[in-house]
Amino acid sequence: MAITPLMPVYPRCEVEPVRGEGAWLFDAQGRKWLDFASGIAVNLLGHGHPHLTAAIQKQAATLMHTSNLYGSPQQRALAERLVSLTFADTVFFTNSGAEALECAIKTCKAYHYATGNPHKYRILTFSNAFHGRTLATIAATDQEKLRKGFEPLPDWFTVLPFDDLAAAEAAIDDSIGGFLVEPVQGEGGIRPASREFLHGLRALADKHGLLLMFDEVQCGVARTGTLFAHEQYGVTPDVMAIAKGIGGGFPVGACLATERAAAGMVIGTHGSTYGGNPLAMAACQAVLDVVAEPSFLEQVKQTGARLRAAIEQMMPNHDHLFDHVRGMGLMLGIKLKADSRAFVNHARSHGILLVAAGDNVVRVLPPLNIDESHIRECVERLSAAAAAFELPKAA
């Protein structure tokens, strides 16, 4: 048999962690890596955080799962907390970010159906976006690596240049129901949207009766130094998908919406077997206990600024490789002058885990509770990796 027991859809690397402690991962042989990938922006509190671990252990021993056929005091409490912390009036819990995006897309379609405009089924999205790997969410991007082999896909999306407000305005017609956008693109290369772009989309949505949907699966939940990235722009959406960090490592996501936007999401229109089970809700509550505190958010901003400054100070020593740093808070991207995936692979041999992104960018996504020692380790390991990295020879 040629195929592996694990379906071979990931190019898995040589790192096989069996234990985590704070910002460090260890394998069975005791080798360790500084984890500045955080499970791709998931492990907000690092590995083995005592408050998160205790909350999950306590809930696992109490009640792990029932069904959404029954009432859920755990879901109700977390939904009320998220509503109190955000623009939203209502929340649907999912198992992942892609499911949260699916719910957002359905919310938009259902809104226009419920308000007598079923023809407004199309959604405007933006180039190099990553919204997940379900059929609907890969249809929402123009990335060939995600779409190849799966077309034809649902024809509900028009993909426009990112941060191009004029293109967005020109694409609006009577079939358009809303915008879907990441305030800070993650997989697309750590590209923050401009203030003018997000404010412009809000204005266009209001003018044309469209819904503005934010994908904060990667940039949300304190990653950028505010609880959600859009807060720094002063723009609020009608619908927002979140996941990754909200569970701190437990698989959970959520679709948040205003009462108006959720007008079509009535009984029978949506559901989930596992979404919002008590174990997931306990994990989310524990994460929010830590990251929703104003002092913690301020610390993320300050730590992000220090990490960015330390990387920028190191970069001139390797100006053959590094170009510039961009991003917000502890969602940073280093633009390279060489292939970012090759450098990420190489950096593992110097004991640091990073994530490649589009546009030749290396994502730096540490746990949010790192300290100065982790910043020093990061820069030392990055610098050592850069010094030993061999640029491909010109053809």
CSV table of C-alpha atoms in Angstrom, one decimal:
chain,number,residue,atom,x,y,z
A,1,MET,CA,0.0,0.0,0.0
A,2,ALA,CA,1.6,3.3,-1.1
A,3,ILE,CA,-0.7,5.7,0.8
A,4,THR,CA,0.1,6.5,4.5
A,5,PRO,CA,-2.3,5.8,7.3
A,6,LEU,CA,-2.6,9.5,7.8
A,7,MET,CA,-4.1,11.0,4.6
A,8,PRO,CA,-1.0,12.6,3.0
A,9,VAL,CA,-2.4,16.2,2.6
A,10,TYR,CA,0.2,17.9,4.7
A,11,PRO,CA,4.0,18.1,3.9
A,12,ARG,CA,4.8,17.3,7.6
A,13,CYS,CA,8.2,18.4,8.7
A,14,GLU,CA,10.7,16.5,11.0
A,15,VAL,CA,9.5,18.2,14.2
A,16,GLU,CA,7.3,15.9,16.3
A,17,PRO,CA,6.4,17.6,19.6
A,18,VAL,CA,5.2,15.5,22.5
A,19,ARG,CA,5.2,18.2,25.2
A,20,GLY,CA,4.9,21.9,25.5
A,21,GLU,CA,5.8,24.3,28.2
A,22,GLY,CA,5.1,28.0,27.9
A,23,ALA,CA,6.6,29.2,24.6
A,24,TRP,CA,8.7,26.0,24.1
A,25,LEU,CA,7.9,22.7,22.4
A,26,PHE,CA,9.8,19.4,23.1
A,27,ASP,CA,10.1,16.1,21.2
A,28,ALA,CA,10.5,12.6,22.6
A,29,GLN,CA,14.3,13.0,22.5
A,30,GLY,CA,14.1,16.2,24.6
A,31,ARG,CA,15.0,18.5,21.7
A,32,LYS,CA,13.3,21.9,22.0
A,33,TRP,CA,12.1,24.6,19.8
A,34,LEU,CA,11.0,28.2,20.5
A,35,ASP,CA,7.4,28.1,19.3
A,36,PHE,CA,6.8,31.4,17.6
A,37,ALA,CA,4.2,29.7,15.3
A,38,SER,CA,1.8,29.0,18.2
A,39,GLY,CA,-0.1,26.4,16.1
A,40,ILE,CA,-0.7,29.2,13.5
A,41,ALA,CA,-1.9,31.8,16.0
A,42,VAL,CA,-3.8,29.4,18.2
A,43,ASN,CA,-1.8,29.0,21.5
A,44,LEU,CA,-2.4,32.5,22.8
A,45,LEU,CA,-1.3,31.5,26.3
A,46,GLY,CA,1.5,29.2,25.3
A,47,HIS,CA,1.6,25.5,26.3
A,48,GLY,CA,0.3,24.1,29.6
A,49,HIS,CA,-1.0,27.4,30.9
A,50,PRO,CA,-2.3,26.6,34.4
A,51,HIS,CA,-5.6,28.5,34.2
A,52,LEU,CA,-6.6,27.1,30.8
A,53,THR,CA,-5.5,23.6,31.7
A,54,ALA,CA,-7.3,23.6,35.0
A,55,ALA,CA,-10.5,24.9,33.4
A,56,ILE,CA,-10.5,22.1,30.7
A,57,GLN,CA,-9.7,19.4,33.3
A,58,LYS,CA,-12.5,20.6,35.6
A,59,GLN,CA,-15.0,20.7,32.8
A,60,ALA,CA,-14.0,17.4,31.3
A,61,ALA,CA,-14.6,15.8,34.7
A,62,THR,CA,-18.0,17.5,35.0
A,63,LEU,CA,-19.7,17.5,31.6
A,64,MET,CA,-18.0,17.2,28.2
A,65,HIS,CA,-20.8,17.1,25.6
A,66,THR,CA,-24.6,17.0,25.4
A,67,SER,CA,-26.3,18.3,22.3
A,68,ASN,CA,-27.6,21.6,21.0
A,69,LEU,CA,-31.0,19.9,21.3
A,70,TYR,CA,-30.8,20.9,25.0
A,71,GLY,CA,-30.2,24.1,26.8
A,72,SER,CA,-26.6,25.1,27.5
A,73,PRO,CA,-25.9,27.4,30.4
A,74,GLN,CA,-22.2,27.2,29.3
A,75,GLN,CA,-23.0,28.6,25.8
A,76,ARG,CA,-25.3,31.2,27.2
A,77,ALA,CA,-22.7,32.5,29.6
A,78,LEU,CA,-20.0,32.8,26.9
A,79,ALA,CA,-22.4,34.3,24.4
A,80,GLU,CA,-23.4,36.9,26.9
A,81,ARG,CA,-19.8,37.7,27.6
A,82,LEU,CA,-18.8,38.0,23.9
A,83,VAL,CA,-21.9,40.2,23.3
A,84,SER,CA,-20.8,42.5,26.2
A,85,LEU,CA,-17.3,42.7,24.8
A,86,THR,CA,-18.2,43.4,21.1
A,87,PHE,CA,-20.5,45.0,18.6
A,88,ALA,CA,-22.5,41.7,18.4
A,89,ASP,CA,-26.0,40.9,19.7
A,90,THR,CA,-25.9,37.2,19.1
A,91,VAL,CA,-23.4,34.3,18.7
A,92,PHE,CA,-23.3,30.9,17.1
A,93,PHE,CA,-20.5,28.5,18.2
A,94,THR,CA,-18.6,26.3,15.8
A,95,ASN,CA,-15.7,23.8,15.8
A,96,SER,CA,-13.4,25.8,13.6
A,97,GLY,CA,-12.7,29.0,11.8
A,98,ALA,CA,-13.9,27.6,8.4
A,99,GLU,CA,-17.2,26.7,10.0
A,100,ALA,CA,-17.5,30.1,11.5
A,101,LEU,CA,-17.0,31.6,8.1
A,102,GLU,CA,-19.6,29.2,6.6
A,103,CYS,CA,-22.0,30.5,9.3
A,104,ALA,CA,-21.1,34.1,8.4
A,105,ILE,CA,-21.8,33.5,4.7
A,106,LYS,CA,-25.1,31.8,5.5
A,107,THR,CA,-26.0,34.7,7.8
A,108,CYS,CA,-25.5,37.1,4.9
A,109,LYS,CA,-27.5,35.1,2.4
A,110,ALA,CA,-30.3,34.5,5.0
A,111,TYR,CA,-30.4,38.2,5.8
A,112,HIS,CA,-31.1,39.2,2.2
A,113,TYR,CA,-33.6,36.2,1.8
A,114,ALA,CA,-35.4,37.3,4.9
A,115,THR,CA,-35.6,40.9,3.9
A,116,GLY,CA,-37.0,40.1,0.4
A,117,ASN,CA,-33.8,40.3,-1.6
A,118,PRO,CA,-32.8,36.7,-2.4
A,119,HIS,CA,-31.1,37.9,-5.5
A,120,LYS,CA,-28.4,39.6,-3.3
A,121,TYR,CA,-26.5,36.3,-3.0
A,122,ARG,CA,-23.0,37.3,-4.2
A,123,ILE,CA,-20.3,38.4,-1.8
A,124,LEU,CA,-17.2,40.6,-2.6
A,125,THR,CA,-14.0,39.2,-1.3
A,126,PHE,CA,-10.3,40.2,-1.7
A,127,SER,CA,-7.2,38.8,-3.3
A,128,ASN,CA,-4.8,36.5,-1.4
A,129,ALA,CA,-7.4,36.0,1.4
A,130,PHE,CA,-7.6,32.8,3.3
A,131,HIS,CA,-11.0,32.0,4.8
A,132,GLY,CA,-10.6,28.2,5.3
A,133,ARG,CA,-10.6,25.0,3.4
A,134,THR,CA,-14.3,24.1,3.0
A,135,LEU,CA,-15.7,24.3,-0.5
A,136,ALA,CA,-17.4,27.6,0.1
A,137,THR,CA,-14.4,29.2,1.8
A,138,ILE,CA,-12.0,28.2,-0.9
A,139,ALA,CA,-14.4,29.6,-3.4
A,140,ALA,CA,-14.0,32.9,-1.6
A,141,THR,CA,-10.4,33.2,-2.5
A,142,ASP,CA,-8.4,33.6,-5.7
A,143,GLN,CA,-5.4,31.5,-4.4
A,144,GLU,CA,-4.9,28.7,-7.0
A,145,LYS,CA,-3.1,26.5,-4.5
A,146,LEU,CA,-6.4,26.3,-2.5
A,147,ARG,CA,-8.8,26.0,-5.5
A,148,LYS,CA,-6.8,23.7,-7.8
A,149,GLY,CA,-8.5,20.3,-8.3
A,150,PHE,CA,-11.7,21.3,-6.7
A,151,GLU,CA,-13.3,23.5,-9.4
A,152,PRO,CA,-16.0,24.1,-10.4
A,153,LEU,CA,-16.8,25.8,-7.0
A,154,PRO,CA,-19.8,27.7,-5.8
A,155,ASP,CA,-20.1,30.9,-7.9
A,156,TRP,CA,-21.1,33.2,-5.1
A,157,PHE,CA,-17.9,35.3,-4.8
A,158,THR,CA,-16.2,38.0,-6.7
A,159,VAL,CA,-12.6,38.4,-5.7
A,160,LEU,CA,-11.2,42.0,-5.9
A,161,PRO,CA,-7.7,43.5,-5.3
A,162,PHE,CA,-7.1,43.8,-1.5
A,163,ASP,CA,-7.2,47.4,-0.1
A,164,ASP,CA,-8.6,48.8,-3.4
A,165,LEU,CA,-11.7,50.7,-2.4
A,166,ALA,CA,-12.4,51.9,-5.9
A,167,ALA,CA,-12.5,48.3,-7.2
A,168,ALA,CA,-15.0,47.4,-4.4
A,169,GLU,CA,-17.3,50.3,-5.2
A,170,ALA,CA,-17.2,49.5,-9.0
A,171,ALA,CA,-18.1,45.9,-8.4
A,172,ILE,CA,-21.3,46.6,-6.5
A,173,ASP,CA,-24.5,45.7,-8.5
A,174,ASP,CA,-27.9,44.3,-7.6
A,175,SER,CA,-26.5,40.8,-7.0
A,176,ILE,CA,-24.1,41.8,-4.2
A,177,GLY,CA,-25.1,41.1,-0.6
A,178,GLY,CA,-22.0,41.9,1.3
A,179,PHE,CA,-18.2,42.2,1.8
A,180,LEU,CA,-16.0,39.6,3.4
A,181,VAL,CA,-12.5,40.8,4.5
A,182,GLU,CA,-9.7,40.1,6.9
A,183,PRO,CA,-8.7,43.4,8.7
A,184,VAL,CA,-5.2,41.9,8.7
A,185,GLN,CA,-4.5,39.2,6.2
A,186,GLY,CA,-2.6,36.4,7.7
A,187,GLU,CA,-1.9,33.6,5.3
A,188,GLY,CA,-1.8,36.2,2.5
A,189,GLY,CA,1.3,37.8,4.0
A,190,ILE,CA,0.5,39.7,7.2
A,191,ARG,CA,-1.0,42.6,5.4
A,192,PRO,CA,-3.0,45.1,7.5
A,193,ALA,CA,-5.8,46.8,5.5
A,194,SER,CA,-5.6,50.6,5.4
A,195,ARG,CA,-7.9,52.6,7.6
A,196,GLU,CA,-9.4,54.2,4.5
A,197,PHE,CA,-10.3,50.8,3.0
A,198,LEU,CA,-12.2,49.5,6.0
A,199,HIS,CA,-14.0,52.8,6.6
A,200,GLY,CA,-14.8,52.9,2.9
A,201,LEU,CA,-16.2,49.4,3.0
A,202,ARG,CA,-18.4,50.3,6.0
A,203,ALA,CA,-19.7,53.4,4.2
A,204,LEU,CA,-20.4,51.4,1.0
A,205,ALA,CA,-22.2,48.7,3.0
A,206,ASP,CA,-24.4,51.3,4.7
A,207,LYS,CA,-25.1,53.1,1.4
A,208,HIS,CA,-26.1,50.0,-0.6
A,209,GLY,CA,-27.8,47.9,2.2
A,210,LEU,CA,-25.0,45.3,2.2
A,211,LEU,CA,-23.5,43.4,5.2
A,212,LEU,CA,-19.8,44.0,6.2
A,213,MET,CA,-18.3,40.7,7.4
A,214,PHE,CA,-14.9,40.5,9.1
A,215,ASP,CA,-12.8,37.4,9.2
A,216,GLU,CA,-10.8,37.7,12.5
A,217,VAL,CA,-10.0,34.0,12.7
A,218,GLN,CA,-6.3,34.8,12.8
A,219,CYS,CA,-6.1,38.5,13.7
A,220,GLY,CA,-8.7,38.4,16.4
A,221,VAL,CA,-8.8,37.6,20.2
A,222,ALA,CA,-6.0,39.9,21.4
A,223,ARG,CA,-3.4,38.9,18.8
A,224,THR,CA,-3.0,42.5,17.6
A,225,GLY,CA,-3.1,44.2,21.0
A,226,THR,CA,-6.9,44.9,21.1
A,227,LEU,CA,-9.4,42.2,21.7
A,228,PHE,CA,-10.3,42.4,18.0
A,229,ALA,CA,-8.2,44.0,15.2
A,230,HIS,CA,-11.1,46.1,13.9
A,231,GLU,CA,-11.2,48.1,17.1
A,232,GLN,CA,-8.0,49.8,16.1
A,233,TYR,CA,-9.6,51.0,12.9
A,234,GLY,CA,-12.7,52.3,14.5
A,235,VAL,CA,-14.9,50.3,12.2
A,236,THR,CA,-17.5,47.7,13.3
A,237,PRO,CA,-18.8,44.9,11.2
A,238,ASP,CA,-22.3,43.4,11.0
A,239,VAL,CA,-20.9,39.9,11.2
A,240,MET,CA,-17.6,38.5,12.4
A,241,ALA,CA,-16.0,35.0,12.3
A,242,ILE,CA,-13.5,34.1,15.0
A,243,ALA,CA,-11.6,30.9,16.0
A,244,LYS,CA,-8.0,29.9,16.6
A,245,GLY,CA,-7.0,31.9,19.7
A,246,ILE,CA,-10.4,31.9,21.4
A,247,GLY,CA,-9.9,28.3,22.5
A,248,GLY,CA,-6.2,28.6,23.2
A,249,GLY,CA,-5.6,25.2,21.6
A,250,PHE,CA,-9.1,23.7,22.0
A,251,PRO,CA,-10.9,23.5,18.6
A,252,VAL,CA,-13.7,26.1,18.7
A,253,GLY,CA,-14.9,29.0,16.7
A,254,ALA,CA,-17.8,31.5,16.6
A,255,CYS,CA,-19.9,33.6,14.3
A,256,LEU,CA,-20.9,36.9,15.9
A,257,ALA,CA,-23.6,39.1,14.4
A,258,THR,CA,-25.8,42.1,15.1
A,259,GLU,CA,-29.5,41.4,15.6
A,260,ARG,CA,-30.3,43.0,12.2
A,261,ALA,CA,-27.7,40.9,10.3
A,262,ALA,CA,-29.0,37.7,11.9
A,263,ALA,CA,-32.6,38.3,10.9
A,264,GLY,CA,-32.7,35.2,8.7
A,265,MET,CA,-30.9,32.8,11.1
A,266,VAL,CA,-34.0,31.3,12.7
A,267,ILE,CA,-34.8,27.9,14.0
A,268,GLY,CA,-33.8,25.2,11.5
A,269,THR,CA,-31.5,27.3,9.3
A,270,HIS,CA,-28.2,26.2,10.9
A,271,GLY,CA,-26.7,23.8,13.4
A,272,SER,CA,-23.8,21.8,14.7
A,273,THR,CA,-23.3,18.5,16.5
A,274,TYR,CA,-20.3,19.5,18.6
A,275,GLY,CA,-20.3,23.3,18.3
A,276,GLY,CA,-20.3,25.0,21.6
A,277,ASN,CA,-20.1,22.0,23.8
A,278,PRO,CA,-19.3,22.6,27.5
A,279,LEU,CA,-15.7,21.7,27.1
A,280,ALA,CA,-15.1,24.2,24.4
A,281,MET,CA,-17.0,26.9,26.3
A,282,ALA,CA,-14.8,26.3,29.4
A,283,ALA,CA,-11.7,26.7,27.3
A,284,CYS,CA,-13.0,30.0,25.8
A,285,GLN,CA,-13.9,31.4,29.2
A,286,ALA,CA,-10.5,30.6,30.6
A,287,VAL,CA,-8.8,32.3,27.6
A,288,LEU,CA,-11.0,35.4,27.9
A,289,ASP,CA,-10.3,35.5,31.7
A,290,VAL,CA,-6.7,36.3,30.7
A,291,VAL,CA,-6.7,38.1,27.4
A,292,ALA,CA,-9.7,40.4,27.8
A,293,GLU,CA,-8.1,42.3,30.6
A,294,PRO,CA,-7.0,45.8,29.5
A,295,SER,CA,-3.6,45.4,31.2
A,296,PHE,CA,-3.0,42.2,29.2
A,297,LEU,CA,-4.0,43.9,25.9
A,298,GLU,CA,-1.6,46.8,26.7
A,299,GLN,CA,1.1,44.3,27.4
A,300,VAL,CA,0.6,42.6,24.0
A,301,LYS,CA,1.0,46.0,22.3
A,302,GLN,CA,4.2,46.8,24.2
A,303,THR,CA,5.6,43.3,23.7
A,304,GLY,CA,4.8,43.4,20.0
A,305,ALA,CA,6.5,46.8,19.7
A,306,ARG,CA,9.6,45.5,21.5
A,307,LEU,CA,9.8,42.3,19.4
A,308,ARG,CA,9.4,44.3,16.2
A,309,ALA,CA,12.1,46.7,17.2
A,310,ALA,CA,14.5,43.9,18.2
A,311,ILE,CA,13.9,42.2,14.8
A,312,GLU,CA,14.4,45.5,12.9
A,313,GLN,CA,17.6,46.1,14.8
A,314,MET,CA,19.0,42.7,13.8
A,315,MET,CA,17.9,42.9,10.2
A,316,PRO,CA,20.8,45.1,8.8
A,317,ASN,CA,23.2,42.3,9.8
A,318,HIS,CA,21.4,40.2,7.2
A,319,ASP,CA,20.2,42.7,4.6
A,320,HIS,CA,20.8,40.1,1.9
A,321,LEU,CA,17.8,38.2,3.3
A,322,PHE,CA,15.5,40.5,5.3
A,323,ASP,CA,13.5,43.3,3.7
A,324,HIS,CA,11.1,44.8,6.3
A,325,VAL,CA,8.7,43.9,9.1
A,326,ARG,CA,5.0,44.5,9.1
A,327,GLY,CA,1.9,43.7,11.1
A,328,MET,CA,0.2,44.7,14.3
A,329,GLY,CA,0.8,43.7,17.9
A,330,LEU,CA,2.2,40.1,18.1
A,331,MET,CA,1.0,39.3,14.5
A,332,LEU,CA,4.2,40.2,12.7
A,333,GLY,CA,5.5,39.3,9.2
A,334,ILE,CA,9.1,39.5,8.0
A,335,LYS,CA,9.3,40.2,4.3
A,336,LEU,CA,12.2,38.2,2.8
A,337,LYS,CA,14.3,38.7,-0.3
A,338,ALA,CA,14.3,34.9,-0.8
A,339,ASP,CA,11.8,32.1,-0.5
A,340,SER,CA,10.1,32.4,2.9
A,341,ARG,CA,9.1,28.7,3.0
A,342,ALA,CA,12.7,27.6,2.5
A,343,PHE,CA,13.8,29.9,5.4
A,344,VAL,CA,11.1,28.7,7.7
A,345,ASN,CA,12.3,25.1,7.0
A,346,HIS,CA,15.9,26.1,7.6
A,347,ALA,CA,15.1,28.0,10.8
A,348,ARG,CA,13.8,24.9,12.5
A,349,SER,CA,17.4,23.6,12.6
A,350,HIS,CA,18.2,26.6,14.7
A,351,GLY,CA,15.5,25.9,17.2
A,352,ILE,CA,12.7,28.3,16.2
A,353,LEU,CA,9.3,27.5,14.7
A,354,LEU,CA,7.8,30.1,12.4
A,355,VAL,CA,5.2,30.0,9.6
A,356,ALA,CA,5.5,30.8,6.0
A,357,ALA,CA,2.9,33.1,4.3
A,358,GLY,CA,2.2,34.6,0.9
A,359,ASP,CA,4.3,37.4,-0.6
A,360,ASN,CA,7.5,35.8,0.7
A,361,VAL,CA,6.7,36.6,4.3
A,362,VAL,CA,7.6,34.7,7.4
A,363,ARG,CA,4.9,34.9,10.1
A,364,VAL,CA,6.1,35.5,13.7
A,365,LEU,CA,3.2,34.5,15.9
A,366,PRO,CA,4.4,33.8,19.4
A,367,PRO,CA,2.2,33.2,22.5
A,368,LEU,CA,0.9,36.5,23.8
A,369,ASN,CA,2.4,36.1,27.2
A,370,ILE,CA,6.1,36.0,26.1
A,371,ASP,CA,8.7,38.1,28.0
A,372,GLU,CA,12.1,39.7,27.2
A,373,SER,CA,13.9,36.3,27.4
A,374,HIS,CA,11.8,35.0,24.6
A,375,ILE,CA,12.4,38.1,22.5
A,376,ARG,CA,16.2,37.6,23.0
A,377,GLU,CA,15.9,33.9,22.1
A,378,CYS,CA,13.9,34.7,19.0
A,379,VAL,CA,16.4,37.3,17.7
A,380,GLU,CA,19.4,35.1,18.5
A,381,ARG,CA,17.9,32.1,16.7
A,382,LEU,CA,16.7,34.2,13.8
A,383,SER,CA,20.1,35.8,13.4
A,384,ALA,CA,21.9,32.5,13.5
A,385,ALA,CA,19.5,31.0,11.0
A,386,ALA,CA,19.9,33.9,8.7
A,387,ALA,CA,23.8,33.8,8.9
A,388,ALA,CA,23.7,30.1,7.9
A,389,PHE,CA,21.0,30.4,5.2
A,390,GLU,CA,22.3,29.9,1.7
A,391,LEU,CA,20.5,32.0,-0.9
A,392,PRO,CA,19.6,30.0,-4.0
A,393,LYS,CA,22.1,30.5,-6.8
A,394,ALA,CA,20.9,32.5,-9.8
A,395,ALA,CA,20.0,30.3,-12.8
